[in-house]
XYZ file of C-alpha atoms in Angstrom:
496
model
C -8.273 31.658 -22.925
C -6.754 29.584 -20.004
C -10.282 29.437 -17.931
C -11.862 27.817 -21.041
C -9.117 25.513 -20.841
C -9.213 24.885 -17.122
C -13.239 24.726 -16.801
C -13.312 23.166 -20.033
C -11.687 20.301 -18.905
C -13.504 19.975 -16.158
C -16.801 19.638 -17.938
C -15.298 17.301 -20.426
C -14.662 15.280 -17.679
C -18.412 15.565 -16.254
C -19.895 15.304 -19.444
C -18.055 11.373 -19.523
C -18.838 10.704 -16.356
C -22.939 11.565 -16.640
C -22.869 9.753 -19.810
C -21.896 6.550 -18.119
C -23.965 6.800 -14.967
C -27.462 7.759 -17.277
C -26.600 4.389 -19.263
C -26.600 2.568 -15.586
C -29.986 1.206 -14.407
C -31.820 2.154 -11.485
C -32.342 0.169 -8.279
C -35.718 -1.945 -8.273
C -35.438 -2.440 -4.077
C -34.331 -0.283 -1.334
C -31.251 -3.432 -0.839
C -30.432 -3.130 -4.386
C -30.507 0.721 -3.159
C -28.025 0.495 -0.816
C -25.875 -2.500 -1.873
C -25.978 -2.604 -6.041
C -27.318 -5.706 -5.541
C -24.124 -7.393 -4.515
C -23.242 -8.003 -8.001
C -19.360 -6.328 -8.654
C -16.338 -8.293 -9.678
C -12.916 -7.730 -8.506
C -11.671 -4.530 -10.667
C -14.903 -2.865 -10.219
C -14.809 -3.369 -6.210
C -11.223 -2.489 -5.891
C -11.707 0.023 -7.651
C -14.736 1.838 -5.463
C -12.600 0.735 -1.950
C -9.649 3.247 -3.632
C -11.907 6.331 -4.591
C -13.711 5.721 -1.734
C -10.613 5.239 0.534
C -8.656 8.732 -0.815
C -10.523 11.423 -0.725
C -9.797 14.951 -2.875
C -7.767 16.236 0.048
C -5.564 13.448 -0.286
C -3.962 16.067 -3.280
C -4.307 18.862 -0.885
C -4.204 17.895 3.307
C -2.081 14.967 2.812
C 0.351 16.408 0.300
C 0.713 19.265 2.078
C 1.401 17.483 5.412
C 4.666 15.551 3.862
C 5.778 19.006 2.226
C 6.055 20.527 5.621
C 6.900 17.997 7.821
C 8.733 15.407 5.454
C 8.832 11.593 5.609
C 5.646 11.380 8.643
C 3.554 12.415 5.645
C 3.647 8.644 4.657
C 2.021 7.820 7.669
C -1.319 7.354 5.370
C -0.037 5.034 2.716
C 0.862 2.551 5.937
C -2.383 2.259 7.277
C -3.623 2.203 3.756
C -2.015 -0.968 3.754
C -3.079 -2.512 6.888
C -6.705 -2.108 5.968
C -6.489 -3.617 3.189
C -5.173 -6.471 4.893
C -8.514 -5.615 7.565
C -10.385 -5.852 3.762
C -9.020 -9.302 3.478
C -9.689 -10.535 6.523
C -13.179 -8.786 6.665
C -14.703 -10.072 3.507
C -15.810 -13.467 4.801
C -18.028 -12.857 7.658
C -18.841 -8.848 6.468
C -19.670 -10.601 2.596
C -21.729 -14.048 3.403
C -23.619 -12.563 6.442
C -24.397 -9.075 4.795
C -25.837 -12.251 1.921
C -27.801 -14.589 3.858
C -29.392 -11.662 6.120
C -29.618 -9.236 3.320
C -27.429 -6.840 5.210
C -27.739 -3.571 3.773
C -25.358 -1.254 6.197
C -22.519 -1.173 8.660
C -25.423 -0.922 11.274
C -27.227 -3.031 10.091
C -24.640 -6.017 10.555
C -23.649 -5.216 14.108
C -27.431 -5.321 14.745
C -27.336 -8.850 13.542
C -24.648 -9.334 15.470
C -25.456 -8.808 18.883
C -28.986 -9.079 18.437
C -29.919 -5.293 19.346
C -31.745 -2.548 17.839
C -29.501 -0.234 20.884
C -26.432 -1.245 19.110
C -27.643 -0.495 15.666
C -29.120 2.854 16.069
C -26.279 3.935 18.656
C -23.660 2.965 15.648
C -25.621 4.353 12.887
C -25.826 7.862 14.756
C -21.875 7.829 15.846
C -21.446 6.850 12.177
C -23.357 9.796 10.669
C -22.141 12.610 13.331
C -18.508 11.433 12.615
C -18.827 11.131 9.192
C -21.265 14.827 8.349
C -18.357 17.530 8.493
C -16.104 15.204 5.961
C -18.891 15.288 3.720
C -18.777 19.382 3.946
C -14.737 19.360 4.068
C -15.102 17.601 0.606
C -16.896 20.055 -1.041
C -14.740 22.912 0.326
C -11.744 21.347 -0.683
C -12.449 22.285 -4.232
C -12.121 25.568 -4.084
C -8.205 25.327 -4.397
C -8.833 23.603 -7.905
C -11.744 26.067 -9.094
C -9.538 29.182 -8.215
C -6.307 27.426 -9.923
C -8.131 26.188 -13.103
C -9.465 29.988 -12.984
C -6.108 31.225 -13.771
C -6.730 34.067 -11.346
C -9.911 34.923 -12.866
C -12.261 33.790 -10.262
C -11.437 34.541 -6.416
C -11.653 32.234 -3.699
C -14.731 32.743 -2.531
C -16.476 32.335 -6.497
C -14.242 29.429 -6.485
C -15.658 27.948 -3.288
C -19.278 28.283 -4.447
C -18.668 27.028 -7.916
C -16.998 23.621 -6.511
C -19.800 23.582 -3.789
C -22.138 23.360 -6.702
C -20.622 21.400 -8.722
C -20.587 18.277 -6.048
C -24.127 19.326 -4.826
C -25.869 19.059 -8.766
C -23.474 15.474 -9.178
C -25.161 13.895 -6.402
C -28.467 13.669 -8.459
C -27.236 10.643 -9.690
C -26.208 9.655 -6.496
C -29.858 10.115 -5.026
C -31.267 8.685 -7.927
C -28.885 5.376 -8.661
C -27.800 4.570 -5.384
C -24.798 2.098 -4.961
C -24.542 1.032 -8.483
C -24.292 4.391 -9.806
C -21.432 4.793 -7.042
C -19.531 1.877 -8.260
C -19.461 2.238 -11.507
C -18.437 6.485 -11.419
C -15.888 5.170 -9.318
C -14.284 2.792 -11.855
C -14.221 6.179 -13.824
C -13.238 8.250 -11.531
C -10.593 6.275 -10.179
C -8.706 5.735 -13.194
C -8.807 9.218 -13.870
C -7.469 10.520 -10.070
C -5.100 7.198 -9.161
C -3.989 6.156 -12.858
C -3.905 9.292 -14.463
C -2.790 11.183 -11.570
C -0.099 8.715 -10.767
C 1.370 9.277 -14.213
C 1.274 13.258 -13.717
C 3.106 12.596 -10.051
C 5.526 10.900 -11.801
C 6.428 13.372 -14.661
C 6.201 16.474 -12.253
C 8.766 14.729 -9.887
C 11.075 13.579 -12.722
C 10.635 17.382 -13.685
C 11.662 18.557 -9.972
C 14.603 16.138 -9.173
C 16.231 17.181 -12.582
C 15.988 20.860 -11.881
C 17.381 21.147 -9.009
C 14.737 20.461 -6.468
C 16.340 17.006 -5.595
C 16.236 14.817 -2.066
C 19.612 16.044 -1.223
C 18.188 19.739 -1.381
C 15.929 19.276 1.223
C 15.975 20.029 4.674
C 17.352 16.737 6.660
C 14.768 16.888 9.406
C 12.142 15.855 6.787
C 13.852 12.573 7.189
C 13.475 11.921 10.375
C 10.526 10.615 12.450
C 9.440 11.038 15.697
C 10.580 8.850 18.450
C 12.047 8.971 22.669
C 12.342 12.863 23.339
C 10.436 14.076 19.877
C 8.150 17.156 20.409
C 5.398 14.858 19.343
C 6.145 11.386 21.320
C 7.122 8.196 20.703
C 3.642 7.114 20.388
C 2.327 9.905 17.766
C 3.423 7.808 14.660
C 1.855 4.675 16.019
C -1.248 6.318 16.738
C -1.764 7.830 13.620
C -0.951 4.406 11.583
C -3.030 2.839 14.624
C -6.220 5.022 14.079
C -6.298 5.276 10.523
C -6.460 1.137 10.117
C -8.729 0.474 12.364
C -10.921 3.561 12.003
C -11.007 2.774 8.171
C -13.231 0.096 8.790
C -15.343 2.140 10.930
C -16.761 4.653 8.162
C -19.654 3.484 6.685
C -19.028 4.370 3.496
C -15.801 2.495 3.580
C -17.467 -0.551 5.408
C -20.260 -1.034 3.116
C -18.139 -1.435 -0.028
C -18.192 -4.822 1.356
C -21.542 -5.335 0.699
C -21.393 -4.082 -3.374
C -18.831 -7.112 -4.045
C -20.356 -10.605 -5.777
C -18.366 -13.100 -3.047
C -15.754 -13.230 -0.391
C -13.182 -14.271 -3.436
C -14.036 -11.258 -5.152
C -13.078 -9.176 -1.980
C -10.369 -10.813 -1.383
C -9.112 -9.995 -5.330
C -10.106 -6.525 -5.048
C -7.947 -6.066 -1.904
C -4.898 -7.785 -3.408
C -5.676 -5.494 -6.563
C -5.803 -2.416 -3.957
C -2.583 -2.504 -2.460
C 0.189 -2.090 -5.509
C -2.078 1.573 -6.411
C -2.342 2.382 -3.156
C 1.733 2.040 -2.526
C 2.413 3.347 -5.451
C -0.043 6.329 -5.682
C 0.973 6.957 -2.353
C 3.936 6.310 -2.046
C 4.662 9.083 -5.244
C 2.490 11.552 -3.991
C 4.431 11.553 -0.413
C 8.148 11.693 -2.833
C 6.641 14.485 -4.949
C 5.523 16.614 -2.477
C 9.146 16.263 0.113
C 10.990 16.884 -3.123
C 8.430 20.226 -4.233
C 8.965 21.720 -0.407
C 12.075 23.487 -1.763
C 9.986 24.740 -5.061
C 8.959 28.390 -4.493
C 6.059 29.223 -2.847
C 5.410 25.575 -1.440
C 6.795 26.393 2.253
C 4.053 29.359 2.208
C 1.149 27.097 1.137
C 2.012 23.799 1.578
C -1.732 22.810 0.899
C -1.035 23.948 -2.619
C 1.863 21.967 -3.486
C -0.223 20.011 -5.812
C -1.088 23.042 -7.959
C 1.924 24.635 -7.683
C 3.786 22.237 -9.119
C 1.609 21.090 -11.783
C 1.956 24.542 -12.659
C 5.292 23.492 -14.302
C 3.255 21.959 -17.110
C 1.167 24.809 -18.057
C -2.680 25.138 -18.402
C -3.279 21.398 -19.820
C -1.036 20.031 -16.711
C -2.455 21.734 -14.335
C -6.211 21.359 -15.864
C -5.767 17.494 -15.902
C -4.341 18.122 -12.402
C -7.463 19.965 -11.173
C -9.488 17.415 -12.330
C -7.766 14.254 -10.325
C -8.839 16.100 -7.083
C -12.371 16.857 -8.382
C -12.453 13.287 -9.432
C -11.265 11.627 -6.489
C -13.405 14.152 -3.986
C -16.411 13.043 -6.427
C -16.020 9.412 -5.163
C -15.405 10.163 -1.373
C -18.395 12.906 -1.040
C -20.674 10.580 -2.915
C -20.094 7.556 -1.201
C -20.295 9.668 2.245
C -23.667 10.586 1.197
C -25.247 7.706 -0.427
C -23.740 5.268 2.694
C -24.959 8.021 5.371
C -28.428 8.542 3.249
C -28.715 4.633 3.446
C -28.044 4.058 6.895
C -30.729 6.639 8.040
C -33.288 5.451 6.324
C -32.575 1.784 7.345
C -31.636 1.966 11.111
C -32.717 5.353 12.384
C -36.486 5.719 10.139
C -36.362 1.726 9.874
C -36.356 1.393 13.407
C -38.356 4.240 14.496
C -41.033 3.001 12.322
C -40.951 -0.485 13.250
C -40.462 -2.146 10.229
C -37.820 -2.842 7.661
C -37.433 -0.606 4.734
C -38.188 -1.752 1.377
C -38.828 1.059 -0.895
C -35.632 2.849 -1.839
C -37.431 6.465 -1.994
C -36.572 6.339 1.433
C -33.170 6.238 1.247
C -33.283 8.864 -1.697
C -35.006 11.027 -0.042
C -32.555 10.669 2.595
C -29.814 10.940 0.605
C -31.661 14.374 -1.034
C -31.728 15.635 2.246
C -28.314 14.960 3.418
C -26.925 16.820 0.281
C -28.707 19.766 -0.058
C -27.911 20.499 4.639
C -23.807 19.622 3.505
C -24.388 22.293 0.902
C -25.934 24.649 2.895
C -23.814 24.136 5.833
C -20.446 24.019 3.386
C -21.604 27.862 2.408
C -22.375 29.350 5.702
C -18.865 28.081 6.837
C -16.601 28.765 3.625
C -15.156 31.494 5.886
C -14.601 29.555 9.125
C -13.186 26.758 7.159
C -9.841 27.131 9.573
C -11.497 26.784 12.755
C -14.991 25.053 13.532
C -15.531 22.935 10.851
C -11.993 21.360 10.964
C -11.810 21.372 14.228
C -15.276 19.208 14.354
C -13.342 16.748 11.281
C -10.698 16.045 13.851
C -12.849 15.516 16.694
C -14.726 13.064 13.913
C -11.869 10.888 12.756
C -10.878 10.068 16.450
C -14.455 9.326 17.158
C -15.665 7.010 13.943
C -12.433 4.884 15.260
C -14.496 4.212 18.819
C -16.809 1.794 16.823
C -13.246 -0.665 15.765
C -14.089 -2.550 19.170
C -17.674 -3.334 18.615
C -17.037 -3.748 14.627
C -14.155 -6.302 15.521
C -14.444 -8.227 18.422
C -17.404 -8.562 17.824
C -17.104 -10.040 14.187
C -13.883 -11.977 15.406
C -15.055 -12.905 18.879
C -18.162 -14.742 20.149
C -18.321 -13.697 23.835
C -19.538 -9.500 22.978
C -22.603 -8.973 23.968
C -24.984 -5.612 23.272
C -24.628 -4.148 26.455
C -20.550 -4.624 25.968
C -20.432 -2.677 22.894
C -23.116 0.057 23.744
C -21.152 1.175 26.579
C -17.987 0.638 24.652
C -19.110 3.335 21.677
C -20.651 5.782 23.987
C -18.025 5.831 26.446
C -15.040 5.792 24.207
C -16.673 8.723 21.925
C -17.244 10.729 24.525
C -13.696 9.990 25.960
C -12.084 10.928 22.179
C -13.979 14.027 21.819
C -13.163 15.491 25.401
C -9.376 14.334 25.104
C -8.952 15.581 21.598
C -10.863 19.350 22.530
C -7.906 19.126 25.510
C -5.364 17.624 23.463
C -6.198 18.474 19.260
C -2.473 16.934 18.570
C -1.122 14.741 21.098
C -1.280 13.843 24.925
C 2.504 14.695 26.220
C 1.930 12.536 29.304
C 0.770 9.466 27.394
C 3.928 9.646 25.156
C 2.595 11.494 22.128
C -0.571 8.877 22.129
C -3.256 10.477 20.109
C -7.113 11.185 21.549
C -8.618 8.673 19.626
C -5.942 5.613 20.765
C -6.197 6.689 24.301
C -10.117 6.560 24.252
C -9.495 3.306 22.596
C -7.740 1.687 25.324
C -10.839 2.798 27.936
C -13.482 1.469 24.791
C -11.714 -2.026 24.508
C -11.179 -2.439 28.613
C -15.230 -1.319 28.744
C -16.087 -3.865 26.175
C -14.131 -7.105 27.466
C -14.773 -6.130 30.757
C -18.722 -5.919 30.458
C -18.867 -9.050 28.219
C -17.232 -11.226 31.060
C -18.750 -9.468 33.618
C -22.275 -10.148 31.631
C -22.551 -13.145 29.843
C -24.764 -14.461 27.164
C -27.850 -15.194 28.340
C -28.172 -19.837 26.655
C -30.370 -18.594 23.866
C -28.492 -15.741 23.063
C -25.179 -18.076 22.975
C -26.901 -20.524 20.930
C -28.030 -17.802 18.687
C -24.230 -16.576 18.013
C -23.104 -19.791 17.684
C -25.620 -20.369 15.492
C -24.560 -16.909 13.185
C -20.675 -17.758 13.557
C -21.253 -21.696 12.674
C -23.067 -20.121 9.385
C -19.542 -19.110 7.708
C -18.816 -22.351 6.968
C -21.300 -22.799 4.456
C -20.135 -22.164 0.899
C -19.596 -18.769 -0.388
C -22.138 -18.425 -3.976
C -21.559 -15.655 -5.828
C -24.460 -13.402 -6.398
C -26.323 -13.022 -9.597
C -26.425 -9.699 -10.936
């Protein structure tokens, strides 16, 4: 009786969400395709940053990481923050270029930018490799909630194939409908994983800190951070904040949300509308999970403090919790794949074939492709999910942040130029994946400083140094003066 309850509720919740997104039209044009047509208000596009920005592990990783190592866990709700202040401070030149130029991906823009098919195609690979093994991570991650809403009826490794399914057959829709279909399952599934789950979070904790699982319970060196003589460094902290704002703007899936909104006000609502879920959501799921590391079985599986605890509630608790992960893994996988689909068909096929795609089969077909190798490669490494796969993620998230110099300076500052930011990216990936295979947690001798920062600091000296060293050549100056002088025209929103 429990499994109907627990895999009942989770095709309730499908059945909802396919009944919205086969009431949403399809896209007429491969831009439509790729950026809904630029055509979302401020709730909507707040909305898909959030269940874009948290992925399903955010329940599981994340939680886990403050239930065994305390108060550092809220390391993510901080840089949360800063990028949405990034968001802010992005829209204007990200929205009314990505409008006038009918910019379709991150790639795409940074092509504009410095005027070079190099620097588009070098980003969009860097983007893709770095961004591949979260798509796979995502689908793996549901196994916890399969086996859990299983009630010990299915194992692990049924569970992992039934939530590997389950993403693979929901990104039909995402193949078919593109960006608007993304956008609008997000409104859905974001209320669901961040409203919903935020009022579970709450109850459960209320639950633990009256039954004896309070703050004063735990151990005291979950409240402490570290700092000067730390086993980590006085750097780690910073570094994680560091790379997790900056690289956040670096994902392409994350980046092109900036395309889907109607004008540079509407950005600028949806990242004011962002930031009191994101602190709060966060900020309770970091609480819940400190207070939970003295509930039984937590210190053994941190990963599962999540389920464990929602176990408190019974079957209908714990079903409802089961289904915020699946929701909010929904919205990260999908936008992975329909931003990664997009930007190979635009700037890898685009470029290789010489002209500029218009047709969005390609980027289905892309799409298509993309999901059915993250399946395939999600089974074959179900069992090594501890070591290769993980190990690649890591590797991943201090590479994607390698592209923050070329996305930044060279949307803030006129002087970049192509060869400046090609060396930057190649150089300062390759320097982030050899320190972080030496170093997967820290560098002691750089005071805790993380792979990804310290390839940072070679990327950024690379780029200015190259950009003074080679200057613009006067028509390519006059052509970025040109492109920067064009902000100052006024921002229209876009028609649906």
């Amino acid at each position: 009786m429990e499994i109907l309850i627990g895999y009942g509720g989770v095709a309730v919740f499908l059945i909802v969400l396919l009944v919205v997104l086969q009431r949403t039209k399809g896209s007429a044009d491969f831009s439509e395709y790729a950026t809904a047509g630029r055509s979302f208000g401020p709730m909507f596009s707040s909305m898909a940053f959030v269940n874009t920005w948290l992925p399903g592990t955010i329940f599981i990783a994340f939680a886990g990481y403050a239930a065994s190592a305390g108060a550092i866990g809220f390391y993510f709700v901080a840089y949360s923050i800063l990028a949405v202040v990034l968001m802010f401070l992005l829209a204007k030149p990200v929205h009314q270029w990505g409008r006038q130029f009918d910019l379709r991906t991150q790639a795409d823009l940074l092509g504009l930018r410095y005027g070079s098919t190099a620097v588009r195609v070098v980003a969009a690979i860097i983007g893709v490799i770095a961004s591949f093994p979260w798509i796979v991570l995502g689908m793996q991650s549901l196994t916890l909630v399969f086996e859990y809403l299983s009630f010990g009826a299915v194992p692990a490794a049924g569970a992992a194939f039934i939530g590997i399914g389950v993403l693979v057959a929901r990104q039909w829709w995402t193949v078919r409908l593109g960006a608007r279909g993304l956008v609008i399952s997000d409104f859905v599934q974001g209320i669901v994983a961040y409203l919903i789950g935020t009022v579970l979070i709450l109850g459960l904790l209320t639950w633990l800190l009256t039954n004896g699982h309070g703050f004063g319970e735990v151990d005291p060196a979950f409240f402490t951070l570290p700092g000067p003589g730390s086993v980590d460094g006085p750097l780690y902290l910073f570094s994680l904040i560091a790379t997790g704002a900056l690289g956040g703007w670096c994902w392409p899936d994350i980046f092109v949300r900036l395309f889907a909104s109607n004008s540079t006000h509407t950005i600028k609502r949806a990242a004011v509308m962002a930031s009191p879920l994101l602190l709060i959501f966060g900020s309770s799921l970091c609480l819940l999970a400190v207070a939970a590391s003295t509930y039984p079985g937590v210190a053994d599986a941190p990963d599962e403090v999540w389920f464990l605890t929602a176990s408190i509630g019974g079957p209908v608790i714990l079903t409802l919790a089961g289904v915020c992960v699946l929701a909010a893994t929904m919205g990260n996988v999908g936008a992975n794949l329909q931003a990664l689909g997009a930007q190979i068909a635009n700037d890898v096929v685009g470029v290789a074939r010489g002209t500029r795609v218009e047709d969005p089969r390609w980027g289905k077909i892309s799409v298509g492709v993309l999901t059915l190798l993250a399946g395939a490669v999600a089974v074959a490494t179900t069992d090594a999910l501890s070591s290769g796969m993980v190990a690649l993620a890591q590797v991943s998230y201090q590479g994607i942040v390698q592209l923050a110099p070329t996305v930044f300076l060279g949307i803030f500052w006129r002087r970049g130029n192509a060869t400046a930011a090609v060396a930057a990216m190649v150089l300062g990936f390759g320097t982030a994946c050899v320190l972080q295979v030496l170093y997967p947690i820290a560098i002691p001798v750089l005071g805790g400083m993380t792979s990804g920062v310290a390839a940072l600091a070679v990327n950024v000296a690379v780029y200015i140094v190259v950009s003074f060293a080679m200057p613009h050549s006067v028509d390519e100056k006059r052509r970025v003066d040109q492109l920067f002088d064009s902000l100052h025209t006024t921002d229209k929103v876009a028609t649906p």
